[in-house]
Amino acid sequence: MANIEKVKFIAHDLFVQSIQKLLQKRFYSSSPSKVVKILEIGCGPGDFALILKDKLKEKIDITAIDPSDNINLAKEKSTGSDVKFERGDIFTYETKEKFDLVMFTKSLHHCNPVEKAVKIAYDLLNENGIFIAEEILLDKVNENDLVWFFDRLDLLRLADQMISVEEQLEKAGHTKKTLSAMLNSDLPFDQRWIRSKHHHHEHHEHHEHHEQKHLHRDDPEGIAHSHDVLSAISNQFGTDNISSTLVPYFYQLFLFAGYMIIR
């Protein structure tokens, strides 16, 4: 079994259950012995891929990619025979394989241009394959939500129930700017929150500059807007072929901000 803290299993449990049910309905109900080939894009330190493999074992063959140094952490946690971890992103990953499931785990908003990323993922799917994008609807969060979240985050930190800010930022990787703002209690709540840019409605002060600024994964304000992500998916797969499910998410952000210590 991979070396993953118990709290990570708890945090990913709802998503793991939904994947299990989906695979059962799409594949295992008609082909119980099928080995489902999975590609996870933006796996970070590899927790979700390893937990999913631990749950489904030989019923899945999973490859997970990430362009950051987090991929080294993933390989360290791996037993070497569970998940195939590779450094890369959706634009640089090369394979002749096709997959039954291609999923972006909180990463599609970092893959710009989003339309191109979705098209590449579509081309990697087997017939009857599944595309999943786990996304955060940042624009759905209102002022009351921010007050609730940051009040509790600051209280947990004051109560010494979180990893120190210094330690958390040390391993934050490309999320360091975002996390620095989130953990800065001197900032107003709206400045501590994650912000995105609406790619298609961006305006420039000087009319002579027509080139659109590319979003960048290291820019806390540079992630794609959820509307643009959904539009890219709808355009590629067709509105009638997609569905969405809203689920709680703030509890995972507590982990992102410092992994609550289980005493």
PDB file of C-alpha atoms in Angstrom:
ATOM      1  CA  MET A   1       0.000   0.000   0.000  1.00  0.00           C
ATOM      2  CA  ALA A   2       1.298   3.470  -0.894  1.00  0.00           C
ATOM      3  CA  ASN A   3       2.594   5.797   1.824  1.00  0.00           C
ATOM      4  CA  ILE A   4      -0.330   8.230   2.149  1.00  0.00           C
ATOM      5  CA  GLU A   5      -1.678   9.900   5.298  1.00  0.00           C
ATOM      6  CA  LYS A   6      -5.067   8.696   6.498  1.00  0.00           C
ATOM      7  CA  VAL A   7      -6.522  12.192   6.173  1.00  0.00           C
ATOM      8  CA  LYS A   8      -5.919  12.083   2.397  1.00  0.00           C
ATOM      9  CA  PHE A   9      -8.056   8.948   2.114  1.00  0.00           C
ATOM     10  CA  ILE A  10     -10.851  10.782   3.936  1.00  0.00           C
ATOM     11  CA  ALA A  11     -10.526  13.871   1.751  1.00  0.00           C
ATOM     12  CA  HIS A  12     -10.730  11.923  -1.513  1.00  0.00           C
ATOM     13  CA  ASP A  13     -13.373   9.417  -0.433  1.00  0.00           C
ATOM     14  CA  LEU A  14     -16.396  11.060  -2.100  1.00  0.00           C
ATOM     15  CA  PHE A  15     -14.617  11.405  -5.437  1.00  0.00           C
ATOM     16  CA  VAL A  16     -13.277   7.853  -5.278  1.00  0.00           C
ATOM     17  CA  GLN A  17     -16.774   6.526  -4.610  1.00  0.00           C
ATOM     18  CA  SER A  18     -18.187   8.439  -7.570  1.00  0.00           C
ATOM     19  CA  ILE A  19     -15.472   7.064  -9.874  1.00  0.00           C
ATOM     20  CA  GLN A  20     -16.163   3.523  -8.650  1.00  0.00           C
ATOM     21  CA  LYS A  21     -19.884   3.864  -9.354  1.00  0.00           C
ATOM     22  CA  LEU A  22     -19.244   5.358 -12.770  1.00  0.00           C
ATOM     23  CA  LEU A  23     -16.846   2.604 -13.813  1.00  0.00           C
ATOM     24  CA  GLN A  24     -19.246  -0.020 -12.547  1.00  0.00           C
ATOM     25  CA  LYS A  25     -22.084   1.391 -14.622  1.00  0.00           C
ATOM     26  CA  ARG A  26     -20.073   2.015 -17.790  1.00  0.00           C
ATOM     27  CA  PHE A  27     -17.710  -0.967 -17.858  1.00  0.00           C
ATOM     28  CA  TYR A  28     -17.869  -3.578 -15.115  1.00  0.00           C
ATOM     29  CA  SER A  29     -21.607  -4.248 -15.288  1.00  0.00           C
ATOM     30  CA  SER A  30     -21.193  -5.666 -18.801  1.00  0.00           C
ATOM     31  CA  SER A  31     -17.523  -6.764 -18.592  1.00  0.00           C
ATOM     32  CA  PRO A  32     -16.676  -7.704 -14.983  1.00  0.00           C
ATOM     33  CA  SER A  33     -13.128  -8.766 -15.822  1.00  0.00           C
ATOM     34  CA  LYS A  34     -12.254  -5.649 -17.827  1.00  0.00           C
ATOM     35  CA  VAL A  35      -9.130  -3.709 -16.808  1.00  0.00           C
ATOM     36  CA  VAL A  36     -10.025  -0.035 -17.199  1.00  0.00           C
ATOM     37  CA  LYS A  37      -7.185   2.113 -18.525  1.00  0.00           C
ATOM     38  CA  ILE A  38      -7.057   5.515 -16.795  1.00  0.00           C
ATOM     39  CA  LEU A  39      -5.036   8.672 -17.417  1.00  0.00           C
ATOM     40  CA  GLU A  40      -4.959  11.314 -14.673  1.00  0.00           C
ATOM     41  CA  ILE A  41      -3.736  14.735 -15.776  1.00  0.00           C
ATOM     42  CA  GLY A  42      -2.320  17.054 -13.130  1.00  0.00           C
ATOM     43  CA  CYS A  43      -1.861  14.408 -10.450  1.00  0.00           C
ATOM     44  CA  GLY A  44       0.288  16.611  -8.190  1.00  0.00           C
ATOM     45  CA  PRO A  45       1.872  14.495  -5.429  1.00  0.00           C
ATOM     46  CA  GLY A  46      -0.099  11.474  -6.639  1.00  0.00           C
ATOM     47  CA  ASP A  47      -2.457  10.928  -3.714  1.00  0.00           C
ATOM     48  CA  PHE A  48      -5.671  10.452  -5.677  1.00  0.00           C
ATOM     49  CA  ALA A  49      -4.164   8.060  -8.238  1.00  0.00           C
ATOM     50  CA  LEU A  50      -2.636   5.919  -5.512  1.00  0.00           C
ATOM     51  CA  ILE A  51      -5.830   5.866  -3.445  1.00  0.00           C
ATOM     52  CA  LEU A  52      -7.916   4.922  -6.483  1.00  0.00           C
ATOM     53  CA  LYS A  53      -5.470   2.129  -7.325  1.00  0.00           C
ATOM     54  CA  ASP A  54      -5.584   0.931  -3.725  1.00  0.00           C
ATOM     55  CA  LYS A  55      -9.393   0.758  -3.929  1.00  0.00           C
ATOM     56  CA  LEU A  56      -9.769  -0.888  -7.345  1.00  0.00           C
ATOM     57  CA  LYS A  57      -6.470  -2.773  -7.468  1.00  0.00           C
ATOM     58  CA  GLU A  58      -6.103  -4.927 -10.607  1.00  0.00           C
ATOM     59  CA  LYS A  59      -9.385  -3.677 -12.054  1.00  0.00           C
ATOM     60  CA  ILE A  60      -7.609  -0.531 -13.291  1.00  0.00           C
ATOM     61  CA  ASP A  61      -4.355   0.344 -15.042  1.00  0.00           C
ATOM     62  CA  ILE A  62      -3.572   3.964 -14.213  1.00  0.00           C
ATOM     63  CA  THR A  63      -1.046   6.456 -15.586  1.00  0.00           C
ATOM     64  CA  ALA A  64      -0.705   9.837 -13.865  1.00  0.00           C
ATOM     65  CA  ILE A  65       1.189  12.870 -15.156  1.00  0.00           C
ATOM     66  CA  ASP A  66       2.198  16.241 -13.708  1.00  0.00           C
ATOM     67  CA  PRO A  67       4.675  18.863 -14.956  1.00  0.00           C
ATOM     68  CA  SER A  68       5.822  20.032 -11.509  1.00  0.00           C
ATOM     69  CA  ASP A  69       8.333  18.664  -9.012  1.00  0.00           C
ATOM     70  CA  ASN A  70       5.363  17.131  -7.190  1.00  0.00           C
ATOM     71  CA  ILE A  71       5.777  14.160  -9.522  1.00  0.00           C
ATOM     72  CA  ASN A  72       8.902  13.236  -7.539  1.00  0.00           C
ATOM     73  CA  LEU A  73       6.820  13.099  -4.344  1.00  0.00           C
ATOM     74  CA  ALA A  74       4.332  10.858  -6.138  1.00  0.00           C
ATOM     75  CA  LYS A  75       7.065   8.452  -7.186  1.00  0.00           C
ATOM     76  CA  GLU A  76       8.406   8.340  -3.623  1.00  0.00           C
ATOM     77  CA  LYS A  77       4.969   7.320  -2.299  1.00  0.00           C
ATOM     78  CA  SER A  78       4.505   4.679  -4.962  1.00  0.00           C
ATOM     79  CA  THR A  79       5.410   1.041  -4.441  1.00  0.00           C
ATOM     80  CA  GLY A  80       6.686   0.973  -8.004  1.00  0.00           C
ATOM     81  CA  SER A  81       4.044  -1.392  -9.303  1.00  0.00           C
ATOM     82  CA  ASP A  82       0.822   0.492  -8.629  1.00  0.00           C
ATOM     83  CA  VAL A  83       0.683   3.708 -10.691  1.00  0.00           C
ATOM     84  CA  LYS A  84       2.822   4.770 -13.638  1.00  0.00           C
ATOM     85  CA  PHE A  85       3.901   8.330 -12.788  1.00  0.00           C
ATOM     86  CA  GLU A  86       5.417  10.498 -15.513  1.00  0.00           C
ATOM     87  CA  ARG A  87       6.500  14.128 -15.662  1.00  0.00           C
ATOM     88  CA  GLY A  88       4.557  16.066 -18.272  1.00  0.00           C
ATOM     89  CA  ASP A  89       1.386  17.944 -19.055  1.00  0.00           C
ATOM     90  CA  ILE A  90      -1.480  17.428 -21.476  1.00  0.00           C
ATOM     91  CA  PHE A  91       0.383  19.318 -24.208  1.00  0.00           C
ATOM     92  CA  THR A  92       3.704  17.452 -23.947  1.00  0.00           C
ATOM     93  CA  TYR A  93       2.535  13.950 -23.039  1.00  0.00           C
ATOM     94  CA  GLU A  94       3.199  11.502 -25.864  1.00  0.00           C
ATOM     95  CA  THR A  95       1.635   8.066 -26.095  1.00  0.00           C
ATOM     96  CA  LYS A  96       0.127   5.692 -28.623  1.00  0.00           C
ATOM     97  CA  GLU A  97      -2.242   4.336 -25.980  1.00  0.00           C
ATOM     98  CA  LYS A  98      -5.946   5.065 -25.727  1.00  0.00           C
ATOM     99  CA  PHE A  99      -7.739   5.298 -22.396  1.00  0.00           C
ATOM    100  CA  ASP A 100     -11.157   4.375 -21.058  1.00  0.00           C
ATOM    101  CA  LEU A 101     -11.075   7.325 -18.664  1.00  0.00           C
ATOM    102  CA  VAL A 102      -9.184  10.600 -18.969  1.00  0.00           C
ATOM    103  CA  MET A 103      -9.563  12.879 -15.975  1.00  0.00           C
ATOM    104  CA  PHE A 104      -8.291  16.276 -14.912  1.00  0.00           C
ATOM    105  CA  THR A 105      -8.185  16.441 -11.107  1.00  0.00           C
ATOM    106  CA  LYS A 106      -8.438  20.134 -10.242  1.00  0.00           C
ATOM    107  CA  SER A 107      -6.037  20.853 -13.117  1.00  0.00           C
ATOM    108  CA  LEU A 108      -7.914  21.707 -16.309  1.00  0.00           C
ATOM    109  CA  HIS A 109      -8.135  25.387 -15.328  1.00  0.00           C
ATOM    110  CA  HIS A 110      -4.312  25.426 -15.394  1.00  0.00           C
ATOM    111  CA  CYS A 111      -4.128  23.943 -18.916  1.00  0.00           C
ATOM    112  CA  ASN A 112      -4.196  26.814 -21.361  1.00  0.00           C
ATOM    113  CA  PRO A 113      -5.484  27.039 -23.972  1.00  0.00           C
ATOM    114  CA  VAL A 114      -8.258  25.015 -22.348  1.00  0.00           C
ATOM    115  CA  GLU A 115      -9.906  24.234 -25.704  1.00  0.00           C
ATOM    116  CA  LYS A 116      -6.720  22.572 -26.961  1.00  0.00           C
ATOM    117  CA  ALA A 117      -6.317  20.591 -23.733  1.00  0.00           C
ATOM    118  CA  VAL A 118      -9.866  19.225 -23.994  1.00  0.00           C
ATOM    119  CA  LYS A 119      -9.356  18.305 -27.664  1.00  0.00           C
ATOM    120  CA  ILE A 120      -6.167  16.375 -26.862  1.00  0.00           C
ATOM    121  CA  ALA A 121      -7.944  14.547 -24.037  1.00  0.00           C
ATOM    122  CA  TYR A 122     -10.833  13.712 -26.385  1.00  0.00           C
ATOM    123  CA  ASP A 123      -8.410  12.193 -28.889  1.00  0.00           C
ATOM    124  CA  LEU A 124      -6.877  10.014 -26.145  1.00  0.00           C
ATOM    125  CA  LEU A 125     -10.205   8.347 -25.354  1.00  0.00           C
ATOM    126  CA  ASN A 126     -11.278   4.915 -26.472  1.00  0.00           C
ATOM    127  CA  GLU A 127     -14.708   4.560 -28.017  1.00  0.00           C
ATOM    128  CA  ASN A 128     -17.238   4.773 -25.198  1.00  0.00           C
ATOM    129  CA  GLY A 129     -14.551   6.401 -23.040  1.00  0.00           C
ATOM    130  CA  ILE A 130     -15.232   8.865 -20.225  1.00  0.00           C
ATOM    131  CA  PHE A 131     -13.876  12.389 -19.737  1.00  0.00           C
ATOM    132  CA  ILE A 132     -13.926  13.858 -16.219  1.00  0.00           C
ATOM    133  CA  ALA A 133     -12.927  17.335 -15.089  1.00  0.00           C
ATOM    134  CA  GLU A 134     -12.943  17.948 -11.338  1.00  0.00           C
ATOM    135  CA  GLU A 135     -13.192  21.719 -11.068  1.00  0.00           C
ATOM    136  CA  ILE A 136     -13.718  24.409  -8.442  1.00  0.00           C
ATOM    137  CA  LEU A 137     -16.538  26.877  -9.206  1.00  0.00           C
ATOM    138  CA  LEU A 138     -14.679  29.886  -7.863  1.00  0.00           C
ATOM    139  CA  ASP A 139     -17.290  32.341  -9.114  1.00  0.00           C
ATOM    140  CA  LYS A 140     -20.005  30.640  -7.037  1.00  0.00           C
ATOM    141  CA  VAL A 141     -18.363  31.660  -3.760  1.00  0.00           C
ATOM    142  CA  ASN A 142     -19.979  34.726  -2.136  1.00  0.00           C
ATOM    143  CA  GLU A 143     -18.952  37.021   0.708  1.00  0.00           C
ATOM    144  CA  ASN A 144     -20.665  34.916   3.375  1.00  0.00           C
ATOM    145  CA  ASP A 145     -18.835  31.821   2.122  1.00  0.00           C
ATOM    146  CA  LEU A 146     -15.494  33.611   2.395  1.00  0.00           C
ATOM    147  CA  VAL A 147     -16.221  34.824   5.933  1.00  0.00           C
ATOM    148  CA  TRP A 148     -17.180  31.275   6.976  1.00  0.00           C
ATOM    149  CA  PHE A 149     -14.101  29.701   5.405  1.00  0.00           C
ATOM    150  CA  PHE A 150     -11.405  32.161   6.477  1.00  0.00           C
ATOM    151  CA  ASP A 151     -12.761  32.574  10.011  1.00  0.00           C
ATOM    152  CA  ARG A 152     -12.417  28.831  10.544  1.00  0.00           C
ATOM    153  CA  LEU A 153      -9.085  28.602   8.748  1.00  0.00           C
ATOM    154  CA  ASP A 154      -7.600  31.311  10.966  1.00  0.00           C
ATOM    155  CA  LEU A 155      -9.030  29.747  14.128  1.00  0.00           C
ATOM    156  CA  LEU A 156      -7.559  26.350  13.232  1.00  0.00           C
ATOM    157  CA  ARG A 157      -4.170  27.919  12.683  1.00  0.00           C
ATOM    158  CA  LEU A 158      -4.327  29.874  15.956  1.00  0.00           C
ATOM    159  CA  ALA A 159      -5.243  26.622  17.725  1.00  0.00           C
ATOM    160  CA  ASP A 160      -2.115  24.996  16.294  1.00  0.00           C
ATOM    161  CA  GLN A 161      -4.149  22.487  14.300  1.00  0.00           C
ATOM    162  CA  MET A 162      -2.369  23.193  11.014  1.00  0.00           C
ATOM    163  CA  ILE A 163       1.083  22.689   9.615  1.00  0.00           C
ATOM    164  CA  SER A 164       3.174  25.855  10.005  1.00  0.00           C
ATOM    165  CA  VAL A 165       2.894  28.447   7.239  1.00  0.00           C
ATOM    166  CA  GLU A 166       6.607  28.176   6.515  1.00  0.00           C
ATOM    167  CA  GLU A 167       6.502  24.403   6.115  1.00  0.00           C
ATOM    168  CA  GLN A 168       3.375  24.506   3.990  1.00  0.00           C
ATOM    169  CA  LEU A 169       4.770  27.151   1.637  1.00  0.00           C
ATOM    170  CA  GLU A 170       8.051  25.255   1.359  1.00  0.00           C
ATOM    171  CA  LYS A 171       6.282  22.361  -0.360  1.00  0.00           C
ATOM    172  CA  ALA A 172       3.606  24.379  -2.155  1.00  0.00           C
ATOM    173  CA  GLY A 173       5.271  24.257  -5.567  1.00  0.00           C
ATOM    174  CA  HIS A 174       3.402  26.212  -8.261  1.00  0.00           C
ATOM    175  CA  THR A 175       0.573  26.978  -5.798  1.00  0.00           C
ATOM    176  CA  LYS A 176       2.858  29.045  -3.550  1.00  0.00           C
ATOM    177  CA  LYS A 177       1.484  32.441  -4.628  1.00  0.00           C
ATOM    178  CA  THR A 178      -2.099  31.319  -4.191  1.00  0.00           C
ATOM    179  CA  LEU A 179      -1.382  29.722  -0.827  1.00  0.00           C
ATOM    180  CA  SER A 180       0.612  32.739   0.412  1.00  0.00           C
ATOM    181  CA  ALA A 181      -2.418  34.965  -0.086  1.00  0.00           C
ATOM    182  CA  MET A 182      -4.828  32.431   1.419  1.00  0.00           C
ATOM    183  CA  LEU A 183      -2.752  32.128   4.597  1.00  0.00           C
ATOM    184  CA  ASN A 184      -2.159  35.875   5.005  1.00  0.00           C
ATOM    185  CA  SER A 185      -4.658  36.896   7.685  1.00  0.00           C
ATOM    186  CA  ASP A 186      -3.712  40.575   7.268  1.00  0.00           C
ATOM    187  CA  LEU A 187      -5.390  40.680   3.844  1.00  0.00           C
ATOM    188  CA  PRO A 188      -9.121  41.242   3.302  1.00  0.00           C
ATOM    189  CA  PHE A 189     -11.001  38.016   2.652  1.00  0.00           C
ATOM    190  CA  ASP A 190     -11.660  38.790  -1.022  1.00  0.00           C
ATOM    191  CA  GLN A 191      -7.921  39.241  -1.630  1.00  0.00           C
ATOM    192  CA  ARG A 192      -7.131  35.935   0.053  1.00  0.00           C
ATOM    193  CA  TRP A 193      -9.475  33.982  -2.219  1.00  0.00           C
ATOM    194  CA  ILE A 194      -8.495  32.270  -5.480  1.00  0.00           C
ATOM    195  CA  ARG A 195      -9.384  34.378  -8.481  1.00  0.00           C
ATOM    196  CA  SER A 196      -9.718  33.435 -12.133  1.00  0.00           C
ATOM    197  CA  LYS A 197      -9.849  35.346 -15.385  1.00  0.00           C
ATOM    198  CA  HIS A 198     -12.626  35.121 -17.943  1.00  0.00           C
ATOM    199  CA  HIS A 199     -10.479  34.322 -20.970  1.00  0.00           C
ATOM    200  CA  HIS A 200     -12.893  35.468 -23.664  1.00  0.00           C
ATOM    201  CA  HIS A 201     -13.950  38.737 -22.061  1.00  0.00           C
ATOM    202  CA  GLU A 202     -10.562  40.198 -21.250  1.00  0.00           C
ATOM    203  CA  HIS A 203     -10.102  43.840 -22.269  1.00  0.00           C
ATOM    204  CA  HIS A 204      -6.915  45.861 -22.611  1.00  0.00           C
ATOM    205  CA  GLU A 205      -6.488  49.509 -21.728  1.00  0.00           C
ATOM    206  CA  HIS A 206      -4.456  50.297 -24.851  1.00  0.00           C
ATOM    207  CA  HIS A 207      -6.200  49.550 -28.130  1.00  0.00           C
ATOM    208  CA  GLU A 208      -2.952  48.913 -29.992  1.00  0.00           C
ATOM    209  CA  HIS A 209      -2.342  45.726 -27.982  1.00  0.00           C
ATOM    210  CA  HIS A 210      -4.540  43.029 -29.461  1.00  0.00           C
ATOM    211  CA  GLU A 211      -2.620  39.927 -28.415  1.00  0.00           C
ATOM    212  CA  GLN A 212      -4.386  38.065 -25.627  1.00  0.00           C
ATOM    213  CA  LYS A 213      -2.278  37.380 -22.564  1.00  0.00           C
ATOM    214  CA  HIS A 214      -1.783  33.668 -22.001  1.00  0.00           C
ATOM    215  CA  LEU A 215      -2.795  32.385 -18.620  1.00  0.00           C
ATOM    216  CA  HIS A 216      -0.036  30.836 -16.555  1.00  0.00           C
ATOM    217  CA  ARG A 217      -0.269  28.059 -13.980  1.00  0.00           C
ATOM    218  CA  ASP A 218       2.023  29.947 -11.541  1.00  0.00           C
ATOM    219  CA  ASP A 219      -0.186  33.045 -11.570  1.00  0.00           C
ATOM    220  CA  PRO A 220      -2.854  32.925  -8.827  1.00  0.00           C
ATOM    221  CA  GLU A 221      -5.048  35.121 -11.001  1.00  0.00           C
ATOM    222  CA  GLY A 222      -4.115  33.314 -14.188  1.00  0.00           C
ATOM    223  CA  ILE A 223      -6.287  30.221 -13.972  1.00  0.00           C
ATOM    224  CA  ALA A 224      -9.119  29.818 -16.447  1.00  0.00           C
ATOM    225  CA  HIS A 225     -12.628  30.850 -15.440  1.00  0.00           C
ATOM    226  CA  SER A 226     -15.042  27.983 -14.792  1.00  0.00           C
ATOM    227  CA  HIS A 227     -17.350  29.293 -17.535  1.00  0.00           C
ATOM    228  CA  ASP A 228     -14.555  28.962 -20.090  1.00  0.00           C
ATOM    229  CA  VAL A 229     -13.716  25.461 -18.884  1.00  0.00           C
ATOM    230  CA  LEU A 230     -17.338  24.348 -19.203  1.00  0.00           C
ATOM    231  CA  SER A 231     -17.658  25.972 -22.637  1.00  0.00           C
ATOM    232  CA  ALA A 232     -14.580  24.130 -23.916  1.00  0.00           C
ATOM    233  CA  ILE A 233     -15.963  20.799 -22.708  1.00  0.00           C
ATOM    234  CA  SER A 234     -19.434  21.484 -24.148  1.00  0.00           C
ATOM    235  CA  ASN A 235     -18.009  22.505 -27.518  1.00  0.00           C
ATOM    236  CA  GLN A 236     -15.906  19.349 -27.782  1.00  0.00           C
ATOM    237  CA  PHE A 237     -18.331  16.738 -26.459  1.00  0.00           C
ATOM    238  CA  GLY A 238     -21.715  18.362 -27.098  1.00  0.00           C
ATOM    239  CA  THR A 239     -24.035  19.711 -24.428  1.00  0.00           C
ATOM    240  CA  ASP A 240     -26.267  16.628 -24.538  1.00  0.00           C
ATOM    241  CA  ASN A 241     -23.316  14.355 -23.756  1.00  0.00           C
ATOM    242  CA  ILE A 242     -22.132  15.995 -20.545  1.00  0.00           C
ATOM    243  CA  SER A 243     -23.433  16.146 -17.000  1.00  0.00           C
ATOM    244  CA  SER A 244     -22.243  17.921 -13.876  1.00  0.00           C
ATOM    245  CA  THR A 245     -22.555  17.197 -10.181  1.00  0.00           C
ATOM    246  CA  LEU A 246     -22.109  19.824  -7.477  1.00  0.00           C
ATOM    247  CA  VAL A 247     -20.336  18.587  -4.342  1.00  0.00           C
ATOM    248  CA  PRO A 248     -18.893  20.182  -1.165  1.00  0.00           C
ATOM    249  CA  TYR A 249     -15.343  21.376  -1.494  1.00  0.00           C
ATOM    250  CA  PHE A 250     -14.274  23.755   1.290  1.00  0.00           C
ATOM    251  CA  TYR A 251     -13.130  20.830   3.442  1.00  0.00           C
ATOM    252  CA  GLN A 252     -10.476  20.004   0.842  1.00  0.00           C
ATOM    253  CA  LEU A 253      -9.235  23.589   0.899  1.00  0.00           C
ATOM    254  CA  PHE A 254      -8.557  23.248   4.615  1.00  0.00           C
ATOM    255  CA  LEU A 255      -6.207  20.411   3.710  1.00  0.00           C
ATOM    256  CA  PHE A 256      -4.664  22.455   0.904  1.00  0.00           C
ATOM    257  CA  ALA A 257      -3.981  25.252   3.399  1.00  0.00           C
ATOM    258  CA  GLY A 258      -2.215  23.023   5.906  1.00  0.00           C
ATOM    259  CA  TYR A 259      -3.665  19.527   6.279  1.00  0.00           C
ATOM    260  CA  MET A 260      -5.554  19.414   9.550  1.00  0.00           C
ATOM    261  CA  ILE A 261      -3.638  17.431  12.127  1.00  0.00           C
ATOM    262  CA  ILE A 262      -5.473  14.357  13.399  1.00  0.00           C
ATOM    263  CA  ARG A 263      -4.658  14.071  17.102  1.00  0.00           C
TER     264      ARG A 263
END
